[in-house]
Amino acid sequence: MSGPDNPDRRNLLAAAAVGVAAAAGPAVFGGTSASAQSSDNAGSKHELSGKVAFITGGARGIGLASAVEMAKAGANIVLFDIATPNLVPISYRLSSEADLAAAQAQIEGLGVQCISYKGDVRNLADLQSAMRQAVDRFGRLDIVLANAGVGHAGAIDGVSAELFSTLYETNVGGYMKTTQAAVPHLRGAGGGRIIYVSSGLSRTGNDIFGVYGSTKWAVNGFAKSAALAYGRDNILCNVVAPGLVRTPFADNAAVLGQMMPNASNPTFDAVSEMIAQSNPIGVGHVEPEEVAKSVMYFTGEATDKMTGEVLDVGYGAAATSVA
Ligand SMILES: NC(=O)c1ccc[n+]([C@@H]2O[C@H](COP(=O)([O-])OP(=O)(O)OC[C@H]3O[C@@H](n4cnc5c(N)ncnc54)[C@H](O)[C@@H]3O)[C@@H](O)[C@H]2O)c1
């Protein structure tokens, strides 16, 4: 049962690489209970007052959760999202215009200002126009979260040229263009932070997420080069690399079916449980709010002198890495 060709073993290994990740709940990690959140907020309140944060893929998931955390800390927010549910050849639905509008309303409900922009990170002009509007409205730009991404699970052989291009143009090209559009404004503010959302799949090979995972290896490399290129401008560039996260990106039939091919109707929780079996601390995923707290780390004082870092939000995956 444990030979290299055994599909269960292969899936377990692949899943472990995606998501040797956490969410044992508040009792273990202490960060998600209502009381813990309110005390966190009390501690960090106004830490980002007067700052402006630009978030790609901000209509939902990790982007929105990060926007919420930054807004709670007092930042004004710009949400940028493609807001186009059906994007060929992606096999799950992306956000809608209604999602983007609801995200903006949620942020405004936190007492900060928020603008939303429907645009595509594959298009540099969209990003430049959105950032110009942000600076016109708020006078500055301080924090950029390069987060908009698309995924694909399946054998390398089955990745069409169109899918290959979409994955690379979004996940790699989009992050590069976000950086290019942001840097002049961050320089104008005397420096700032760029945080790139990568993945635990940027740390290891993976035969289910081979092409997608390779885009995230590219993200880490690009972020380190950006850290070198812009360090003297006081623009700090760091990476957050999560394991499996409960968002529509992972919680969809195409991905879950690849991760548990022997199950007739796999659920996100079933996949998480499968991952938890091989996780060193017995957990199988993280929630977007947990990733957002690591994003926040790279916006604050604690990381004033850190650049080119990759922070694994893998809750144990790093323990199996070679270095
Ligand atoms: N969910 C996971 O398990 C997981 C794990 C590790 C890393 N990640 C990474 O985290 C990031 C955010 O993922 P998520 O889980 O929140 O996914 P998500 O699908 O919930 O959110 C992604 C957002 O990006 C937007 N988007 C997609 N393509 C875009 C484009 N071309 N231009 C502008 N916006 C676009 C979507 O509309 C959506 O709102 C991605 O880069 C993903 O690769 C996710």
GROMACS .gro file of C-alpha atoms and ligand atoms in nm:
model
  367
    1MET     CA    1   0.000   0.000   0.000
    2SER     CA    2   0.290   0.239   0.036
    3GLY     CA    3   0.470   0.191  -0.297
    4PRO     CA    4   0.550   0.492  -0.513
    5ASP     CA    5   0.265   0.414  -0.754
    6ASN     CA    6   0.000   0.383  -0.490
    7PRO     CA    7  -0.248   0.665  -0.562
    8ASP     CA    8  -0.341   0.712  -0.195
    9ARG     CA    9   0.023   0.757  -0.101
   10ARG     CA   10   0.081   0.997  -0.391
   11ASN     CA   11  -0.221   1.203  -0.293
   12LEU     CA   12  -0.118   1.212   0.070
   13LEU     CA   13   0.229   1.334  -0.025
   14ALA     CA   14   0.089   1.593  -0.261
   15ALA     CA   15  -0.166   1.707  -0.010
   16ALA     CA   16   0.095   1.729   0.261
   17ALA     CA   17   0.300   1.962   0.045
   18VAL     CA   18   0.001   2.184  -0.027
   19GLY     CA   19  -0.127   2.206   0.316
   20VAL     CA   20   0.074   2.080   0.607
   21ALA     CA   21  -0.112   2.362   0.754
   22ALA     CA   22  -0.293   2.468   1.059
   23ALA     CA   23  -0.631   2.545   1.196
   24ALA     CA   24  -0.654   2.340   1.506
   25GLY     CA   25  -0.874   2.626   1.620
   26PRO     CA   26  -0.850   2.895   1.878
   27ALA     CA   27  -0.758   2.659   2.159
   28VAL     CA   28  -0.426   2.578   1.995
   29PHE     CA   29  -0.340   2.893   1.806
   30GLY     CA   30  -0.525   3.147   2.012
   31GLY     CA   31  -0.583   3.385   1.723
   32THR     CA   32  -0.934   3.333   1.605
   33SER     CA   33  -1.163   3.351   1.905
   34ALA     CA   34  -1.368   3.667   1.941
   35SER     CA   35  -1.189   3.762   2.261
   36ALA     CA   36  -0.844   3.706   2.109
   37GLN     CA   37  -0.941   3.912   1.806
   38SER     CA   38  -1.067   4.203   2.006
   39SER     CA   39  -0.754   4.211   2.218
   40ASP     CA   40  -0.539   4.189   1.900
   41ASN     CA   41  -0.731   4.478   1.756
   42ALA     CA   42  -0.690   4.681   2.069
   43GLY     CA   43  -0.315   4.623   2.052
   44SER     CA   44  -0.273   4.711   1.687
   45LYS     CA   45  -0.535   4.984   1.657
   46HIS     CA   46  -0.418   5.276   1.445
   47GLU     CA   47  -0.083   5.111   1.378
   48LEU     CA   48  -0.158   5.177   1.009
   49SER     CA   49  -0.345   5.505   1.058
   50GLY     CA   50  -0.274   5.739   0.769
   51LYS     CA   51  -0.142   5.455   0.553
   52VAL     CA   52  -0.291   5.339   0.226
   53ALA     CA   53  -0.295   4.972   0.123
   54PHE     CA   54  -0.357   4.838  -0.229
   55ILE     CA   55  -0.470   4.476  -0.248
   56THR     CA   56  -0.497   4.270  -0.566
   57GLY     CA   57  -0.754   3.992  -0.557
   58GLY     CA   58  -0.921   4.185  -0.277
   59ALA     CA   59  -1.282   4.084  -0.342
   60ARG     CA   60  -1.265   3.770  -0.129
   61GLY     CA   61  -1.042   3.508   0.031
   62ILE     CA   62  -0.694   3.592   0.157
   63GLY     CA   63  -0.700   3.935  -0.008
   64LEU     CA   64  -1.022   4.043   0.163
   65ALA     CA   65  -0.919   3.895   0.499
   66SER     CA   66  -0.593   4.091   0.477
   67ALA     CA   67  -0.780   4.407   0.380
   68VAL     CA   68  -1.001   4.363   0.687
   69GLU     CA   69  -0.698   4.331   0.916
   70MET     CA   70  -0.532   4.639   0.763
   71ALA     CA   71  -0.857   4.837   0.788
   72LYS     CA   72  -0.893   4.739   1.155
   73ALA     CA   73  -0.544   4.883   1.203
   74GLY     CA   74  -0.662   5.211   1.048
   75ALA     CA   75  -0.539   5.192   0.686
   76ASN     CA   76  -0.745   5.321   0.396
   77ILE     CA   77  -0.791   5.042   0.144
   78VAL     CA   78  -0.792   4.999  -0.234
   79LEU     CA   79  -0.940   4.670  -0.354
   80PHE     CA   80  -0.843   4.562  -0.706
   81ASP     CA   81  -1.007   4.253  -0.856
   82ILE     CA   82  -1.094   4.109  -1.196
   83ALA     CA   83  -1.454   4.060  -1.069
   84THR     CA   84  -1.531   3.826  -1.358
   85PRO     CA   85  -1.660   3.489  -1.237
   86ASN     CA   86  -1.613   3.289  -1.556
   87LEU     CA   87  -1.256   3.313  -1.679
   88VAL     CA   88  -1.164   3.056  -1.942
   89PRO     CA   89  -0.971   2.826  -1.889
   90ILE     CA   90  -0.998   2.844  -1.508
   91SER     CA   91  -1.217   2.563  -1.376
   92TYR     CA   92  -1.376   2.739  -1.076
   93ARG     CA   93  -1.555   3.071  -1.038
   94LEU     CA   94  -1.361   3.387  -0.962
   95SER     CA   95  -1.520   3.682  -0.783
   96SER     CA   96  -1.814   3.878  -0.921
   97GLU     CA   97  -1.879   4.252  -0.927
   98ALA     CA   98  -2.125   4.191  -0.641
   99ASP     CA   99  -1.847   4.027  -0.439
  100LEU     CA  100  -1.624   4.328  -0.498
  101ALA     CA  101  -1.901   4.572  -0.398
  102ALA     CA  102  -1.976   4.367  -0.085
  103ALA     CA  103  -1.606   4.363   0.006
  104GLN     CA  104  -1.589   4.742  -0.027
  105ALA     CA  105  -1.897   4.780   0.195
  106GLN     CA  106  -1.745   4.545   0.453
  107ILE     CA  107  -1.425   4.752   0.467
  108GLU     CA  108  -1.614   5.080   0.487
  109GLY     CA  109  -1.812   4.932   0.775
  110LEU     CA  110  -1.486   4.921   0.969
  111GLY     CA  111  -1.468   5.300   0.965
  112VAL     CA  112  -1.196   5.356   0.705
  113GLN     CA  113  -1.220   5.473   0.345
  114CYS     CA  114  -1.217   5.217   0.067
  115ILE     CA  115  -1.225   5.230  -0.311
  116SER     CA  116  -1.263   4.930  -0.537
  117TYR     CA  117  -1.139   4.891  -0.891
  118LYS     CA  118  -1.235   4.627  -1.145
  119GLY     CA  119  -0.915   4.538  -1.329
  120ASP     CA  120  -0.691   4.256  -1.444
  121VAL     CA  121  -0.342   4.211  -1.298
  122ARG     CA  122  -0.232   4.080  -1.638
  123ASN     CA  123  -0.281   4.433  -1.770
  124LEU     CA  124  -0.018   4.684  -1.651
  125ALA     CA  125  -0.234   4.979  -1.762
  126ASP     CA  126  -0.519   4.863  -1.533
  127LEU     CA  127  -0.283   4.855  -1.235
  128GLN     CA  128  -0.127   5.191  -1.320
  129SER     CA  129  -0.468   5.352  -1.357
  130ALA     CA  130  -0.596   5.206  -1.029
  131MET     CA  131  -0.286   5.313  -0.837
  132ARG     CA  132  -0.304   5.661  -0.987
  133GLN     CA  133  -0.668   5.688  -0.871
  134ALA     CA  134  -0.566   5.564  -0.527
  135VAL     CA  135  -0.293   5.826  -0.495
  136ASP     CA  136  -0.523   6.099  -0.632
  137ARG     CA  137  -0.783   6.006  -0.370
  138PHE     CA  138  -0.563   5.932  -0.069
  139GLY     CA  139  -0.244   6.123  -0.149
  140ARG     CA  140  -0.007   5.830  -0.107
  141LEU     CA  141   0.052   5.455  -0.129
  142ASP     CA  142   0.231   5.262   0.146
  143ILE     CA  143   0.146   4.893   0.132
  144VAL     CA  144   0.085   4.664  -0.164
  145LEU     CA  145  -0.040   4.308  -0.132
  146ALA     CA  146   0.028   4.112  -0.453
  147ASN     CA  147  -0.226   3.836  -0.402
  148ALA     CA  148  -0.451   3.789  -0.707
  149GLY     CA  149  -0.387   3.440  -0.835
  150VAL     CA  150  -0.548   3.150  -1.015
  151GLY     CA  151  -0.496   2.780  -0.954
  152HIS     CA  152  -0.506   2.448  -1.127
  153ALA     CA  153  -0.483   2.092  -0.998
  154GLY     CA  154  -0.403   1.809  -1.235
  155ALA     CA  155  -0.131   1.624  -1.417
  156ILE     CA  156   0.135   1.829  -1.594
  157ASP     CA  157   0.053   1.645  -1.920
  158GLY     CA  158  -0.300   1.785  -1.918
  159VAL     CA  159  -0.206   2.154  -1.894
  160SER     CA  160  -0.297   2.324  -2.221
  161ALA     CA  161  -0.093   2.610  -2.365
  162GLU     CA  162  -0.379   2.846  -2.279
  163LEU     CA  163  -0.392   2.730  -1.917
  164PHE     CA  164  -0.014   2.748  -1.886
  165SER     CA  165  -0.022   3.109  -2.011
  166THR     CA  166  -0.310   3.207  -1.782
  167LEU     CA  167  -0.137   3.064  -1.475
  168TYR     CA  168   0.195   3.233  -1.554
  169GLU     CA  169   0.055   3.565  -1.678
  170THR     CA  170  -0.160   3.598  -1.365
  171ASN     CA  171   0.051   3.450  -1.087
  172VAL     CA  172   0.394   3.561  -1.208
  173GLY     CA  173   0.334   3.836  -1.465
  174GLY     CA  174   0.061   3.987  -1.249
  175TYR     CA  175   0.291   4.012  -0.947
  176MET     CA  176   0.566   4.166  -1.162
  177LYS     CA  177   0.327   4.423  -1.310
  178THR     CA  178   0.184   4.502  -0.966
  179THR     CA  179   0.539   4.573  -0.853
  180GLN     CA  180   0.619   4.787  -1.159
  181ALA     CA  181   0.303   4.992  -1.113
  182ALA     CA  182   0.355   5.036  -0.739
  183VAL     CA  183   0.721   5.125  -0.710
  184PRO     CA  184   0.702   5.488  -0.834
  185HIS     CA  185   0.427   5.562  -0.577
  186LEU     CA  186   0.604   5.382  -0.293
  187ARG     CA  187   0.919   5.579  -0.374
  188GLY     CA  188   0.704   5.892  -0.363
  189ALA     CA  189   0.598   5.800  -0.008
  190GLY     CA  190   0.963   5.754   0.096
  191GLY     CA  191   0.934   5.374   0.093
  192GLY     CA  192   0.680   5.107   0.173
  193ARG     CA  193   0.601   4.740   0.186
  194ILE     CA  194   0.523   4.492  -0.089
  195ILE     CA  195   0.395   4.158   0.035
  196TYR     CA  196   0.364   3.871  -0.210
  197VAL     CA  197   0.130   3.578  -0.143
  198SER     CA  198   0.310   3.266  -0.256
  199SER     CA  199   0.231   2.909  -0.141
  200GLY     CA  200   0.367   2.611   0.047
  201LEU     CA  201   0.391   2.464  -0.302
  202SER     CA  202   0.680   2.705  -0.366
  203ARG     CA  203   0.891   2.493  -0.130
  204THR     CA  204   0.868   2.150  -0.286
  205GLY     CA  205   0.782   1.964  -0.603
  206ASN     CA  206   0.428   1.837  -0.638
  207ASP     CA  207   0.280   1.615  -0.905
  208ILE     CA  208  -0.080   1.733  -0.866
  209PHE     CA  209  -0.001   2.105  -0.860
  210GLY     CA  210   0.311   2.090  -1.081
  211VAL     CA  211   0.253   2.391  -1.307
  212TYR     CA  212   0.069   2.604  -1.049
  213GLY     CA  213   0.336   2.524  -0.790
  214SER     CA  214   0.609   2.632  -1.029
  215THR     CA  215   0.447   2.977  -1.060
  216LYS     CA  216   0.486   3.014  -0.684
  217TRP     CA  217   0.855   2.915  -0.695
  218ALA     CA  218   0.886   3.201  -0.945
  219VAL     CA  219   0.712   3.438  -0.705
  220ASN     CA  220   0.966   3.370  -0.428
  221GLY     CA  221   1.255   3.429  -0.668
  222PHE     CA  222   1.104   3.747  -0.805
  223ALA     CA  223   1.031   3.882  -0.456
  224LYS     CA  224   1.393   3.831  -0.353
  225SER     CA  225   1.510   4.017  -0.664
  226ALA     CA  226   1.264   4.297  -0.594
  227ALA     CA  227   1.401   4.313  -0.238
  228LEU     CA  228   1.748   4.371  -0.382
  229ALA     CA  229   1.630   4.614  -0.649
  230TYR     CA  230   1.427   4.840  -0.420
  231GLY     CA  231   1.593   4.806  -0.080
  232ARG     CA  232   1.777   5.138  -0.115
  233ASP     CA  233   1.440   5.300  -0.183
  234ASN     CA  234   1.324   5.167   0.154
  235ILE     CA  235   1.073   4.941  -0.021
  236LEU     CA  236   1.069   4.611   0.169
  237CYS     CA  237   0.959   4.303  -0.024
  238ASN     CA  238   0.857   3.987   0.159
  239VAL     CA  239   0.659   3.671   0.092
  240VAL     CA  240   0.387   3.490   0.284
  241ALA     CA  241   0.358   3.124   0.178
  242PRO     CA  242   0.042   2.954   0.307
  243GLY     CA  243  -0.054   2.590   0.304
  244LEU     CA  244  -0.410   2.491   0.223
  245VAL     CA  245  -0.652   2.778   0.293
  246ARG     CA  246  -1.030   2.761   0.309
  247THR     CA  247  -1.124   2.983   0.013
  248PRO     CA  248  -1.305   2.913  -0.316
  249PHE     CA  249  -0.960   2.877  -0.475
  250ALA     CA  250  -0.920   2.542  -0.295
  251ASP     CA  251  -1.276   2.465  -0.190
  252ASN     CA  252  -1.402   2.372  -0.536
  253ALA     CA  253  -1.484   2.044  -0.706
  254ALA     CA  254  -1.193   2.052  -0.952
  255VAL     CA  255  -0.926   2.087  -0.683
  256LEU     CA  256  -1.088   1.864  -0.420
  257GLY     CA  257  -1.149   1.592  -0.680
  258GLN     CA  258  -0.779   1.587  -0.770
  259MET     CA  259  -0.673   1.578  -0.407
  260MET     CA  260  -0.909   1.292  -0.316
  261PRO     CA  261  -0.970   1.105  -0.642
  262ASN     CA  262  -1.111   0.799  -0.467
  263ALA     CA  263  -1.387   0.991  -0.289
  264SER     CA  264  -1.717   1.030  -0.475
  265ASN     CA  265  -1.790   1.381  -0.347
  266PRO     CA  266  -1.490   1.509  -0.151
  267THR     CA  267  -1.541   1.803   0.079
  268PHE     CA  268  -1.287   2.062   0.191
  269ASP     CA  269  -1.308   1.927   0.546
  270ALA     CA  270  -1.242   1.570   0.428
  271VAL     CA  271  -0.932   1.685   0.241
  272SER     CA  272  -0.820   1.884   0.544
  273GLU     CA  273  -0.863   1.575   0.764
  274MET     CA  274  -0.657   1.369   0.518
  275ILE     CA  275  -0.378   1.627   0.531
  276ALA     CA  276  -0.398   1.643   0.910
  277GLN     CA  277  -0.311   1.273   0.929
  278SER     CA  278   0.041   1.340   0.800
  279ASN     CA  279   0.086   1.682   0.959
  280PRO     CA  280   0.332   1.706   1.248
  281ILE     CA  281   0.080   1.889   1.467
  282GLY     CA  282  -0.227   1.712   1.333
  283VAL     CA  283  -0.396   1.996   1.145
  284GLY     CA  284  -0.490   2.024   0.780
  285HIS     CA  285  -0.556   2.381   0.670
  286VAL     CA  286  -0.554   2.747   0.768
  287GLU     CA  287  -0.832   3.001   0.754
  288PRO     CA  288  -0.780   3.319   0.547
  289GLU     CA  289  -0.789   3.527   0.867
  290GLU     CA  290  -0.482   3.337   0.992
  291VAL     CA  291  -0.291   3.412   0.672
  292ALA     CA  292  -0.396   3.776   0.707
  293LYS     CA  293  -0.221   3.797   1.044
  294SER     CA  294   0.106   3.692   0.880
  295VAL     CA  295   0.050   3.950   0.607
  296MET     CA  296   0.005   4.207   0.884
  297TYR     CA  297   0.340   4.107   1.031
  298PHE     CA  298   0.510   4.238   0.718
  299THR     CA  299   0.327   4.572   0.740
  300GLY     CA  300   0.443   4.651   1.091
  301GLU     CA  301   0.736   4.767   1.298
  302ALA     CA  302   0.854   4.416   1.379
  303THR     CA  303   0.967   4.378   1.017
  304ASP     CA  304   1.119   4.726   0.968
  305LYS     CA  305   1.452   4.569   0.879
  306MET     CA  306   1.336   4.257   0.699
  307THR     CA  307   1.330   4.212   0.323
  308GLY     CA  308   1.356   3.914   0.088
  309GLU     CA  309   1.205   3.683   0.352
  310VAL     CA  310   0.964   3.397   0.288
  311LEU     CA  311   0.735   3.325   0.583
  312ASP     CA  312   0.573   2.981   0.570
  313VAL     CA  313   0.221   2.979   0.709
  314GLY     CA  314   0.246   2.604   0.698
  315TYR     CA  315   0.219   2.504   1.061
  316GLY     CA  316   0.473   2.228   1.042
  317ALA     CA  317   0.557   2.198   0.672
  318ALA     CA  318   0.881   2.388   0.724
  319ALA     CA  319   0.996   2.115   0.961
  320THR     CA  320   1.019   1.875   0.668
  321SER     CA  321   1.202   2.119   0.437
  322VAL     CA  322   1.570   2.060   0.366
  323ALA     CA  323   1.662   2.404   0.499
  324LIG     N1  324  -0.647   2.893  -0.099
  324LIG     C1  325  -0.534   2.826  -0.089
  324LIG     O1  326  -0.532   2.707  -0.052
  324LIG     C2  327  -0.404   2.896  -0.120
  324LIG     C3  328  -0.288   2.837  -0.069
  324LIG     C4  329  -0.165   2.899  -0.094
  324LIG     C5  330  -0.161   3.015  -0.170
  324LIG     N2  331  -0.276   3.069  -0.220
  324LIG     C6  332  -0.262   3.192  -0.300
  324LIG     O2  333  -0.330   3.296  -0.233
  324LIG     C7  334  -0.371   3.396  -0.325
  324LIG     C8  335  -0.517   3.430  -0.298
  324LIG     O3  336  -0.592   3.312  -0.313
  324LIG     P1  337  -0.730   3.283  -0.241
  324LIG     O4  338  -0.717   3.148  -0.181
  324LIG     O5  339  -0.773   3.397  -0.160
  324LIG     O6  340  -0.820   3.267  -0.374
  324LIG     P2  341  -0.960   3.327  -0.420
  324LIG     O7  342  -0.988   3.262  -0.551
  324LIG     O8  343  -1.060   3.315  -0.312
  324LIG     O9  344  -0.928   3.482  -0.441
  324LIG     C9  345  -0.848   3.526  -0.546
  324LIG    C10  346  -0.903   3.659  -0.597
  324LIG    O10  347  -0.822   3.700  -0.708
  324LIG    C11  348  -0.906   3.748  -0.811
  324LIG     N3  349  -0.835   3.737  -0.940
  324LIG    C12  350  -0.805   3.624  -1.008
  324LIG     N4  351  -0.743   3.654  -1.124
  324LIG    C13  352  -0.730   3.789  -1.127
  324LIG    C14  353  -0.675   3.879  -1.221
  324LIG     N5  354  -0.621   3.837  -1.338
  324LIG     N6  355  -0.677   4.011  -1.193
  324LIG    C15  356  -0.733   4.056  -1.077
  324LIG     N7  357  -0.790   3.974  -0.985
  324LIG    C16  358  -0.789   3.842  -1.011
  324LIG    C17  359  -1.030   3.662  -0.801
  324LIG    O11  360  -1.144   3.721  -0.862
  324LIG    C18  361  -1.046   3.646  -0.650
  324LIG    O12  362  -1.126   3.749  -0.595
  324LIG    C19  363  -0.345   3.337  -0.463
  324LIG    O13  364  -0.228   3.395  -0.516
  324LIG    C20  365  -0.324   3.188  -0.438
  324LIG    O14  366  -0.237   3.132  -0.532
  324LIG    C21  367  -0.397   3.013  -0.195
   0.00000   0.00000   0.00000
